[in-house]
Coordinates of C-alpha atoms in Angstrom, one line a residue:
M83 CA 115.7 140.3 98.5
R84 CA 114.7 137.7 96.0
F85 CA 117.3 135.0 95.6
D86 CA 117.8 132.7 92.7
G87 CA 120.2 130.0 93.8
E88 CA 122.3 128.7 90.9
S89 CA 124.0 125.3 91.1
G90 CA 127.8 125.3 90.6
R91 CA 127.9 121.6 89.7
T92 CA 130.3 120.2 87.1
S93 CA 128.1 117.1 86.5
A94 CA 124.3 116.6 86.2
P95 CA 122.5 115.5 89.4
D96 CA 120.8 112.2 89.5
V97 CA 117.4 113.7 90.2
S98 CA 115.8 117.1 89.9
V99 CA 112.8 117.6 92.2
V100 CA 110.2 120.1 90.9
V101 CA 108.2 122.0 93.5
A102 CA 105.4 124.4 92.3
V103 CA 104.6 126.6 95.3
Y104 CA 101.6 128.8 96.2
N105 CA 100.7 129.7 99.8
T106 CA 101.5 126.4 101.5
M107 CA 103.1 127.5 104.7
P108 CA 103.8 125.9 107.2
Y109 CA 103.6 122.7 105.2
L110 CA 106.3 124.0 102.8
T111 CA 108.9 123.9 105.5
T112 CA 108.3 120.2 106.1
C113 CA 108.3 119.5 102.4
L114 CA 111.7 121.2 101.8
T115 CA 113.2 119.7 104.9
S116 CA 112.3 116.3 103.7
L117 CA 114.2 117.0 100.5
V118 CA 117.4 118.3 102.0
E119 CA 117.4 115.3 104.4
Q120 CA 117.2 112.7 101.6
T121 CA 119.7 109.8 102.0
I122 CA 120.6 110.2 98.3
G123 CA 122.7 113.2 99.3
R124 CA 122.4 116.8 98.3
D125 CA 125.3 116.4 95.8
R126 CA 123.1 114.0 93.7
L127 CA 120.0 116.2 94.1
Q128 CA 118.7 119.4 92.4
V129 CA 115.6 121.2 93.8
V130 CA 113.9 123.6 91.3
A131 CA 111.1 125.5 93.2
V132 CA 108.9 128.1 91.6
D133 CA 107.0 130.5 93.7
D134 CA 103.7 131.2 91.9
G135 CA 103.0 134.6 93.5
S136 CA 102.6 133.4 97.1
T137 CA 101.5 135.9 99.7
D138 CA 101.9 133.9 102.9
G139 CA 105.7 133.9 103.2
S140 CA 106.2 130.8 101.0
G141 CA 108.5 132.8 98.7
E142 CA 110.6 133.9 101.5
E143 CA 110.9 130.4 102.9
L144 CA 112.1 129.2 99.5
D145 CA 114.7 132.0 99.5
R146 CA 115.8 130.9 103.0
F147 CA 116.5 127.3 101.8
A148 CA 118.2 128.6 98.7
E149 CA 120.6 130.8 100.7
R150 CA 121.4 127.8 103.0
Y151 CA 121.8 125.3 100.2
P152 CA 122.8 127.3 97.1
E153 CA 124.3 124.3 95.3
T154 CA 121.1 122.3 95.6
F155 CA 118.3 124.9 95.3
T156 CA 117.2 126.9 92.2
V157 CA 114.4 129.2 93.2
L158 CA 112.3 131.2 90.7
H159 CA 109.5 133.7 91.4
Q160 CA 106.6 134.7 89.2
A161 CA 103.2 136.3 89.3
N162 CA 100.4 134.0 90.2
S163 CA 99.3 131.9 87.2
G164 CA 96.2 130.4 88.6
G165 CA 97.4 126.8 88.8
P166 CA 100.4 124.5 89.2
A167 CA 100.9 123.9 85.4
A168 CA 102.8 127.0 84.6
P169 CA 105.3 126.9 87.5
S170 CA 105.9 123.2 86.9
N171 CA 106.7 123.9 83.2
R172 CA 109.0 126.7 84.1
A173 CA 110.8 124.4 86.6
L174 CA 111.2 121.7 84.0
E175 CA 113.1 124.2 81.8
R176 CA 115.7 124.5 84.6
A177 CA 115.9 120.8 85.5
T178 CA 119.2 119.1 84.7
G179 CA 118.9 115.8 86.5
R180 CA 118.8 112.4 84.8
Y181 CA 115.4 111.9 86.4
V182 CA 112.8 114.4 87.5
F183 CA 110.4 114.0 90.4
F184 CA 107.4 116.1 91.2
I185 CA 106.2 116.9 94.7
G186 CA 103.3 118.9 96.0
S187 CA 104.6 121.8 98.2
D188 CA 102.3 120.7 101.1
D189 CA 103.5 117.0 100.9
H190 CA 106.8 115.4 102.0
L191 CA 108.9 112.3 101.3
G192 CA 110.2 109.4 103.4
P193 CA 114.0 109.9 104.0
E194 CA 115.1 107.1 101.6
A195 CA 112.5 107.8 98.9
L196 CA 114.7 109.3 96.1
E197 CA 117.6 107.0 96.7
R198 CA 115.4 103.9 96.4
L199 CA 113.5 105.3 93.3
V200 CA 116.7 106.2 91.4
T201 CA 118.3 102.8 92.3
A202 CA 115.2 101.0 91.0
A203 CA 115.0 103.0 87.8
D204 CA 118.7 102.4 87.1
R205 CA 118.4 98.7 87.9
W206 CA 115.3 98.1 85.8
E207 CA 116.0 100.7 83.1
S208 CA 112.5 102.2 83.9
D209 CA 111.2 105.4 82.4
V210 CA 108.6 105.9 85.1
V211 CA 108.7 104.6 88.7
L212 CA 105.9 104.9 91.3
G213 CA 106.8 104.8 95.0
R214 CA 104.0 103.9 97.4
M215 CA 102.0 107.0 98.4
V216 CA 100.1 107.2 101.7
G217 CA 97.6 109.8 102.9
T218 CA 97.9 111.9 106.0
N219 CA 95.2 113.9 107.8
K220 CA 92.6 111.7 106.2
R221 CA 93.8 112.4 102.7
Y222 CA 92.5 109.7 100.3
V223 CA 95.1 107.9 98.1
H224 CA 94.1 105.1 95.9
Q225 CA 96.2 102.1 97.0
A226 CA 95.5 99.3 94.5
V227 CA 98.5 99.9 92.3
Y228 CA 100.8 99.7 95.4
A229 CA 99.7 96.1 96.2
S230 CA 103.2 94.8 95.5
S231 CA 106.4 95.9 93.9
A232 CA 106.7 95.1 90.2
P233 CA 109.5 95.9 87.8
D234 CA 107.1 96.1 84.8
V235 CA 103.5 97.4 85.0
D236 CA 101.2 97.6 82.0
L237 CA 99.2 100.8 81.7
F238 CA 96.3 98.9 80.1
D239 CA 96.2 95.8 82.4
S240 CA 96.8 97.2 85.9
E241 CA 95.4 99.7 88.4
L242 CA 97.8 102.4 87.1
P243 CA 95.0 104.5 85.5
W244 CA 93.7 105.1 89.0
S245 CA 97.0 106.7 90.1
L246 CA 97.7 109.3 87.4
S247 CA 99.1 112.1 89.6
N248 CA 102.5 113.4 88.6
T249 CA 104.1 112.5 91.9
K250 CA 106.4 109.9 90.4
L251 CA 110.0 109.6 89.1
F252 CA 110.3 110.2 85.4
R253 CA 113.3 109.7 83.2
R254 CA 114.0 113.3 82.0
D255 CA 115.1 112.1 78.6
L256 CA 111.6 110.7 78.1
V257 CA 110.1 114.0 79.1
E258 CA 112.2 116.0 76.8
R259 CA 112.2 113.6 73.8
H260 CA 108.4 113.8 73.7
H261 CA 108.3 117.4 75.0
L262 CA 105.9 116.5 77.7
R263 CA 104.5 119.6 79.5
F264 CA 101.6 120.4 81.7
R265 CA 98.4 121.8 80.3
E266 CA 98.4 125.5 81.3
D267 CA 94.8 125.9 80.1
M268 CA 93.6 123.4 82.7
P269 CA 93.2 125.1 86.2
M270 CA 92.9 121.6 87.8
G271 CA 93.9 118.1 86.7
S272 CA 96.7 119.4 84.5
D273 CA 99.1 116.7 85.7
Q274 CA 96.9 113.8 84.4
P275 CA 97.6 114.3 80.6
F276 CA 101.3 114.7 81.4
T277 CA 101.4 111.5 83.5
L278 CA 99.2 109.5 81.1
E279 CA 101.3 110.4 78.1
A280 CA 104.5 109.7 79.9
C281 CA 103.2 106.2 80.9
Y282 CA 101.9 105.7 77.4
R283 CA 105.3 106.5 75.8
A284 CA 107.4 104.7 78.5
R285 CA 109.4 101.6 77.7
R286 CA 109.0 100.4 81.2
I287 CA 106.9 101.5 84.2
S288 CA 107.8 100.1 87.7
V289 CA 106.1 100.2 91.1
L290 CA 107.8 100.1 94.5
A291 CA 105.5 99.1 97.4
D292 CA 108.2 98.3 100.0
Y293 CA 108.5 101.6 101.7
D294 CA 106.4 104.8 102.4
Y295 CA 107.9 107.0 99.7
Y296 CA 105.4 109.8 99.5
F297 CA 103.2 111.4 102.2
A298 CA 100.2 113.2 100.6
V299 CA 98.9 115.8 103.1
R300 CA 95.3 117.0 103.4
R301 CA 95.5 120.6 104.5
E302 CA 93.1 122.0 107.1
N303 CA 92.4 125.0 104.9
A304 CA 92.2 123.1 101.6
Q305 CA 88.9 124.3 100.0
N306 CA 87.8 127.9 99.5
I307 CA 86.0 127.7 96.1
T308 CA 82.3 128.0 95.7
Y309 CA 80.2 125.0 94.7
R310 CA 79.4 126.5 91.3
S311 CA 82.9 127.4 90.2
R312 CA 84.2 124.1 91.6
H313 CA 81.7 122.1 89.5
E314 CA 82.5 124.1 86.4
E315 CA 86.3 123.5 86.9
R316 CA 85.7 119.8 87.6
L317 CA 83.4 119.4 84.5
R318 CA 86.0 121.1 82.3
C319 CA 88.7 118.9 83.7
A320 CA 86.7 115.8 83.0
E321 CA 86.0 116.9 79.4
E322 CA 89.7 117.8 78.8
I323 CA 91.0 114.6 80.1
V324 CA 88.5 112.3 78.3
D325 CA 89.2 114.2 75.0
F326 CA 92.9 113.9 75.6
V327 CA 92.7 110.1 76.2
A328 CA 90.7 109.8 73.0
G329 CA 93.2 111.7 71.0
L330 CA 96.2 109.8 72.5
I331 CA 94.9 106.2 72.4
E332 CA 93.1 104.5 69.5
P333 CA 89.5 103.2 70.0
G334 CA 89.3 99.8 71.5
Q335 CA 90.1 97.9 74.7
R336 CA 93.2 99.9 75.6
R337 CA 91.4 103.2 75.4
D338 CA 88.5 101.7 77.4
A339 CA 90.8 100.4 80.1
V340 CA 91.9 104.0 80.8
L341 CA 88.5 105.7 80.3
V342 CA 86.9 103.4 82.9
R343 CA 88.8 105.4 85.5
H344 CA 87.8 108.8 84.1
F345 CA 84.1 108.0 83.7
T346 CA 84.0 106.5 87.2
W347 CA 86.0 109.2 88.9
E348 CA 86.0 112.6 87.1
V349 CA 82.6 112.2 85.3
A350 CA 80.3 110.3 87.6
K351 CA 81.5 112.2 90.7
L352 CA 80.0 115.3 89.2
L353 CA 76.6 113.7 89.8
R354 CA 76.8 113.1 93.5
K355 CA 75.1 114.9 96.4
D356 CA 76.6 118.3 95.8
F357 CA 75.1 118.3 92.3
L358 CA 71.7 118.8 94.0
D359 CA 72.9 122.1 95.4
L360 CA 73.7 123.7 92.1
P361 CA 71.3 126.3 90.5
E362 CA 69.1 124.7 87.9
D363 CA 70.9 126.3 84.9
A364 CA 74.2 124.9 86.2
Q365 CA 72.6 121.5 86.7
Q366 CA 71.3 121.6 83.1
Q367 CA 74.7 122.5 81.8
V368 CA 76.4 119.7 83.7
H369 CA 73.8 117.2 82.5
T370 CA 74.1 118.3 78.8
R371 CA 77.8 118.1 78.8
I372 CA 78.0 114.7 80.5
R373 CA 75.4 113.4 78.1
K374 CA 77.7 114.5 75.2
L375 CA 80.7 112.8 76.7
A376 CA 78.7 109.6 77.1
D377 CA 77.4 109.7 73.5
Q378 CA 80.9 110.2 72.2
Y379 CA 83.0 107.8 74.3
L380 CA 81.0 105.6 76.7
T381 CA 81.3 102.2 75.0
D382 CA 79.9 98.9 76.1
G383 CA 83.4 97.8 77.1
I384 CA 83.5 100.7 79.5
R385 CA 80.0 100.2 80.8
D386 CA 80.6 96.6 81.6
R387 CA 83.5 97.5 83.9
L388 CA 81.8 100.4 85.8
P389 CA 80.5 99.9 89.3
A390 CA 76.7 99.2 89.3
D391 CA 75.8 102.6 90.8
V392 CA 77.9 104.5 88.4
R393 CA 76.7 102.5 85.4
L394 CA 73.1 103.4 86.3
R395 CA 73.9 107.1 87.0
L396 CA 75.5 107.5 83.6
A397 CA 72.7 105.7 81.9
I398 CA 70.1 108.1 83.3
A399 CA 72.4 111.0 82.5
Q400 CA 72.7 109.8 78.9
H401 CA 69.1 108.8 78.3
G402 CA 66.9 110.6 80.9
D403 CA 65.9 114.2 81.5
L404 CA 67.1 116.5 84.3
P405 CA 64.3 115.7 86.7
Q406 CA 64.9 112.0 86.4
L407 CA 68.6 112.5 86.9
L408 CA 68.0 114.6 90.0
D409 CA 65.6 112.0 91.4
L410 CA 68.2 109.3 90.9
V411 CA 71.0 111.3 92.5
R412 CA 68.7 111.9 95.5
Q413 CA 68.0 108.2 95.8
Q414 CA 71.7 107.2 95.6
A415 CA 72.8 110.1 97.9
G416 CA 70.3 109.0 100.5
G417 CA 71.8 105.6 100.8
E418 CA 68.5 103.8 101.2
L419 CA 67.7 101.0 98.8
P420 CA 64.4 101.4 96.9
P421 CA 61.9 98.6 96.9
V422 CA 63.3 95.4 95.3
T423 CA 61.4 93.1 92.9
V424 CA 62.4 89.4 92.9
E425 CA 61.6 87.6 89.6
D426 CA 62.9 84.3 88.4
G427 CA 65.7 84.3 91.0
R428 CA 66.9 87.8 90.0
W429 CA 66.7 90.8 92.3
Y430 CA 66.0 94.3 90.8
A431 CA 66.1 97.6 92.7
G432 CA 63.4 100.1 91.8
Y433 CA 65.6 103.1 91.1
V434 CA 64.5 105.8 88.8
G435 CA 63.8 104.5 85.3
F436 CA 63.1 100.8 86.3
R437 CA 60.7 99.5 83.7
D438 CA 59.7 103.1 82.9
P439 CA 58.3 103.2 79.3
R440 CA 59.8 106.6 78.8
L441 CA 63.3 105.1 79.4
P442 CA 63.7 101.8 77.6
L443 CA 66.7 100.7 79.8
P444 CA 67.5 97.1 80.3
D445 CA 66.7 95.3 83.6
D446 CA 70.3 94.4 84.1
L447 CA 71.1 98.0 85.0
Y448 CA 68.9 97.5 88.1
D449 CA 70.1 94.0 88.9
V450 CA 71.3 93.7 92.5
T451 CA 71.2 89.9 92.8
D452 CA 74.8 89.9 94.0
R453 CA 73.6 91.9 97.0
A454 CA 70.5 89.7 97.6
G455 CA 71.7 88.4 101.0
E456 CA 72.4 91.9 102.3
I457 CA 69.1 93.2 100.9
M458 CA 67.1 90.3 102.2
A459 CA 68.3 91.2 105.7
R460 CA 67.5 94.9 105.5
L461 CA 64.3 95.0 107.6
T462 CA 62.3 97.9 108.9
A463 CA 60.6 97.1 112.2
T464 CA 56.9 98.2 112.4
D465 CA 55.9 96.7 115.7
L466 CA 57.5 95.3 118.9
T467 CA 55.0 93.2 121.0
W468 CA 55.2 90.8 124.0
R469 CA 53.0 87.7 123.8
H470 CA 52.9 84.1 124.7
D471 CA 53.8 81.2 122.4
P472 CA 51.7 78.0 122.2
A473 CA 53.7 76.5 125.0
G474 CA 52.9 79.5 127.3
N475 CA 56.4 81.0 127.2
R476 CA 56.8 84.8 126.9
V477 CA 58.3 85.9 123.6
L478 CA 59.1 89.3 122.0
T479 CA 57.6 89.4 118.6
V480 CA 59.4 91.6 116.1
T481 CA 57.3 92.5 113.1
A482 CA 59.2 94.1 110.1
R483 CA 58.7 95.1 106.6
P484 CA 61.4 94.0 104.0
P485 CA 62.5 96.1 101.0
W486 CA 61.7 93.2 98.6
T487 CA 58.6 91.7 97.1
G488 CA 58.0 88.5 95.1
P489 CA 59.1 84.9 95.3
G490 CA 62.7 83.6 95.1
T491 CA 64.1 84.6 98.5
E492 CA 64.9 81.0 99.3
A493 CA 68.0 81.4 97.2
C494 CA 69.7 83.1 100.2
G495 CA 68.6 80.5 102.7
P496 CA 66.5 81.2 105.8
L497 CA 66.3 84.7 107.3
R498 CA 67.6 84.6 110.8
I499 CA 66.8 87.3 113.3
G500 CA 68.2 87.7 116.8
V501 CA 70.5 89.2 119.4
G502 CA 74.0 88.1 120.0
E503 CA 74.2 84.3 119.9
L504 CA 70.4 84.0 120.0
T505 CA 68.9 83.7 116.5
V506 CA 65.5 82.4 115.3
D507 CA 64.0 81.9 111.9
G508 CA 62.0 84.8 110.5
V509 CA 58.6 83.9 109.1
V510 CA 57.9 85.5 105.8
S511 CA 54.3 86.0 104.7
G512 CA 52.4 88.0 102.2
G513 CA 49.2 89.9 102.6
R514 CA 47.2 92.9 101.5
D515 CA 49.8 95.3 102.9
G516 CA 52.7 93.5 101.3
T517 CA 55.4 91.2 102.5
V518 CA 55.9 90.9 106.3
V519 CA 58.6 89.2 108.4
R520 CA 58.0 88.1 112.0
A521 CA 60.3 86.6 114.5
D522 CA 59.6 85.4 118.1
L523 CA 62.5 85.9 120.5
P524 CA 62.0 83.9 123.8
A525 CA 62.3 86.3 126.8
D526 CA 64.5 84.0 128.9
E527 CA 66.9 83.4 126.0
L528 CA 67.1 87.2 125.4
V529 CA 68.3 87.6 129.0
R530 CA 71.0 84.9 128.5
A531 CA 72.1 86.5 125.2
V532 CA 72.3 90.1 126.5
A533 CA 73.2 89.3 130.1
S534 CA 73.5 93.0 131.2
G535 CA 73.5 96.0 129.0
R536 CA 72.0 96.4 125.5
Q537 CA 72.4 94.8 122.1
V538 CA 71.1 95.5 118.6
V539 CA 68.6 93.2 117.0
R540 CA 70.1 92.0 113.7
A541 CA 69.0 90.0 110.7
R542 CA 71.0 87.8 108.4
A543 CA 70.3 85.7 105.3
E544 CA 72.0 82.5 106.5
G545 CA 73.0 81.1 103.1
S546 CA 74.4 84.4 101.6
G547 CA 77.7 84.8 103.4
S548 CA 76.8 88.4 104.2
R549 CA 77.1 89.9 107.6
P550 CA 74.2 90.5 110.0
V551 CA 72.4 93.8 109.4
P552 CA 70.8 95.9 112.2
V553 CA 67.0 95.9 112.1
R554 CA 66.0 99.6 111.9
A555 CA 62.8 101.5 112.6
E556 CA 61.5 104.6 110.9
R557 CA 59.7 105.7 114.0
R558 CA 60.0 105.4 117.7
L559 CA 58.9 101.9 118.8
S560 CA 58.9 100.2 122.2
A561 CA 57.3 97.4 124.0
P562 CA 56.5 97.5 127.7
R563 CA 59.4 96.7 130.1
V564 CA 58.9 93.2 131.5
V565 CA 60.4 91.3 134.4
V566 CA 62.0 87.9 133.5
R567 CA 63.0 85.4 136.2
Q568 CA 66.1 83.2 135.8
G569 CA 66.5 81.0 138.9
V570 CA 66.3 83.4 141.9
R571 CA 67.4 86.4 139.8
L572 CA 65.1 89.0 138.2
H573 CA 65.8 91.0 135.1
L574 CA 64.1 93.9 133.4
V575 CA 63.9 93.5 129.6
T576 CA 63.2 96.6 127.5
P577 CA 62.8 96.5 123.7
T578 CA 63.2 99.9 122.1
V579 CA 64.9 101.9 119.4
N580 CA 68.2 103.7 120.0
H581 CA 69.3 107.1 118.7
K582 CA 70.6 105.5 115.4
G583 CA 67.2 104.2 114.6
Q584 CA 68.2 100.6 115.4
V585 CA 66.0 98.2 117.3
I586 CA 67.7 97.1 120.6
V587 CA 67.0 95.0 123.6
A588 CA 68.2 96.3 127.0
V589 CA 68.6 93.9 130.0
T590 CA 69.0 95.2 133.6
P591 CA 69.5 92.8 136.5
V592 CA 67.1 93.7 139.4
T593 CA 69.2 94.1 142.5
P594 CA 67.8 94.7 146.0
R595 CA 69.1 98.2 146.0
R596 CA 67.4 98.9 142.6
L597 CA 64.2 97.3 143.8
I598 CA 64.1 99.4 147.0
A599 CA 64.8 102.6 145.0
R600 CA 62.0 101.7 142.6
L601 CA 59.6 101.1 145.5
R602 CA 60.5 104.4 147.0
R603 CA 59.7 106.2 143.7
I604 CA 56.3 104.4 143.6
W605 CA 55.5 104.9 147.4
P606 CA 57.3 108.1 148.5
S607 CA 57.8 108.6 152.3
G608 CA 55.3 110.9 154.0
G609 CA 52.2 109.6 152.3
K610 CA 49.3 108.1 154.1

């Protein structure tokens, strides 16, 4: 039997919680339990839940709660609409609280969440209140806006544009006065226009960071959509949101402050590794439509605030062809820095389009000077050799190729290479085969630095403030195992490359038992 629990209240509740539900068992039970256990009390609470054609028992679970708490729950059932917008809108029509709060049916609240939110909204006369959200099961939640509690947050001068989900407390009078509803023509992202306009119209927006209000859950079975349809939906979502922002906010710094988020998140993320897996016609469509968005809305004010990798990606999307864009996506997805040119104290990464006459893009798009110390220390070992220094001491010579060429590396101070507490200056030289870095690590000091076990060889630009970076190798390298004496003790020292492609030094003390075992392997018993 379908049950529609109707409230018998004589006065409006403080808060109506809207729950759009589609196949979220067993998470739904946790969600609903967290609502009925709120410290605000069920007499101050209305839950309006809409079952959007669930087939996993979610509808029956809603009915069970409505039968148990008929004065709190209003449950509606409808055929599947294809997204959360329609059920959320239908729930809003039945909401009667002074405030309305939206919760995902697979998420849950901290016990004091609603009481704290309503108290803050009443005290500060806020139209919108954000309570700190945390992710569970490795669900990512952008945290910057929750750095501290604040009674008054500016949409255009804060991290709020990065937190535009609808999982907030809204004054219902604001919602109804401006007839805010969810975009039913958007299968995903429909909450962002709603939230953005609510924040734009609000007299005051507040943030509470003193408690874990909202637990956003990452479901184990979250994704079942093909790459192609997923990309198409995401692309359409990006277009709709950017167009909506442009229609809501006049051109200028305020619009740019919001669009920075959308170009960084919704638009640029369409051009990550999974873009390479799309069919060519789909890649071309994504490229064409992103170029159109950039031509229309990507201002210099937005570009200047984009992360460097995003700024370059969108520049190639706007001005390059599809093969160039694909090459850049591959470069960035691979994570390896291309060769770096150092000129006049500036460092430029040779990504796609750098000084390409077909793409008259400015050098500053490729400027990675702020990462010079890290880049300087990214060495690829080409040889590991034991030799003797001028004083006759045995040293391990590490020869490596850096990713940069040209003068100007002195800006980051000397390049130090070593193991643990042992570090020596790397000697930089140029030749026919390019720039080479060499370092001589004394064998006896290697033993003292490693003692017993193995440690990674690392490089660091001393004057840069950056952390030491493991020296890597593109192929298997090793130097012969050597015996090093320290006092009466002997140690085996083995330079090699581990399974991660990092150069390591292993030190093993030579004990009598190990020595005897080794001799037995060399001269097995029974021989003549």
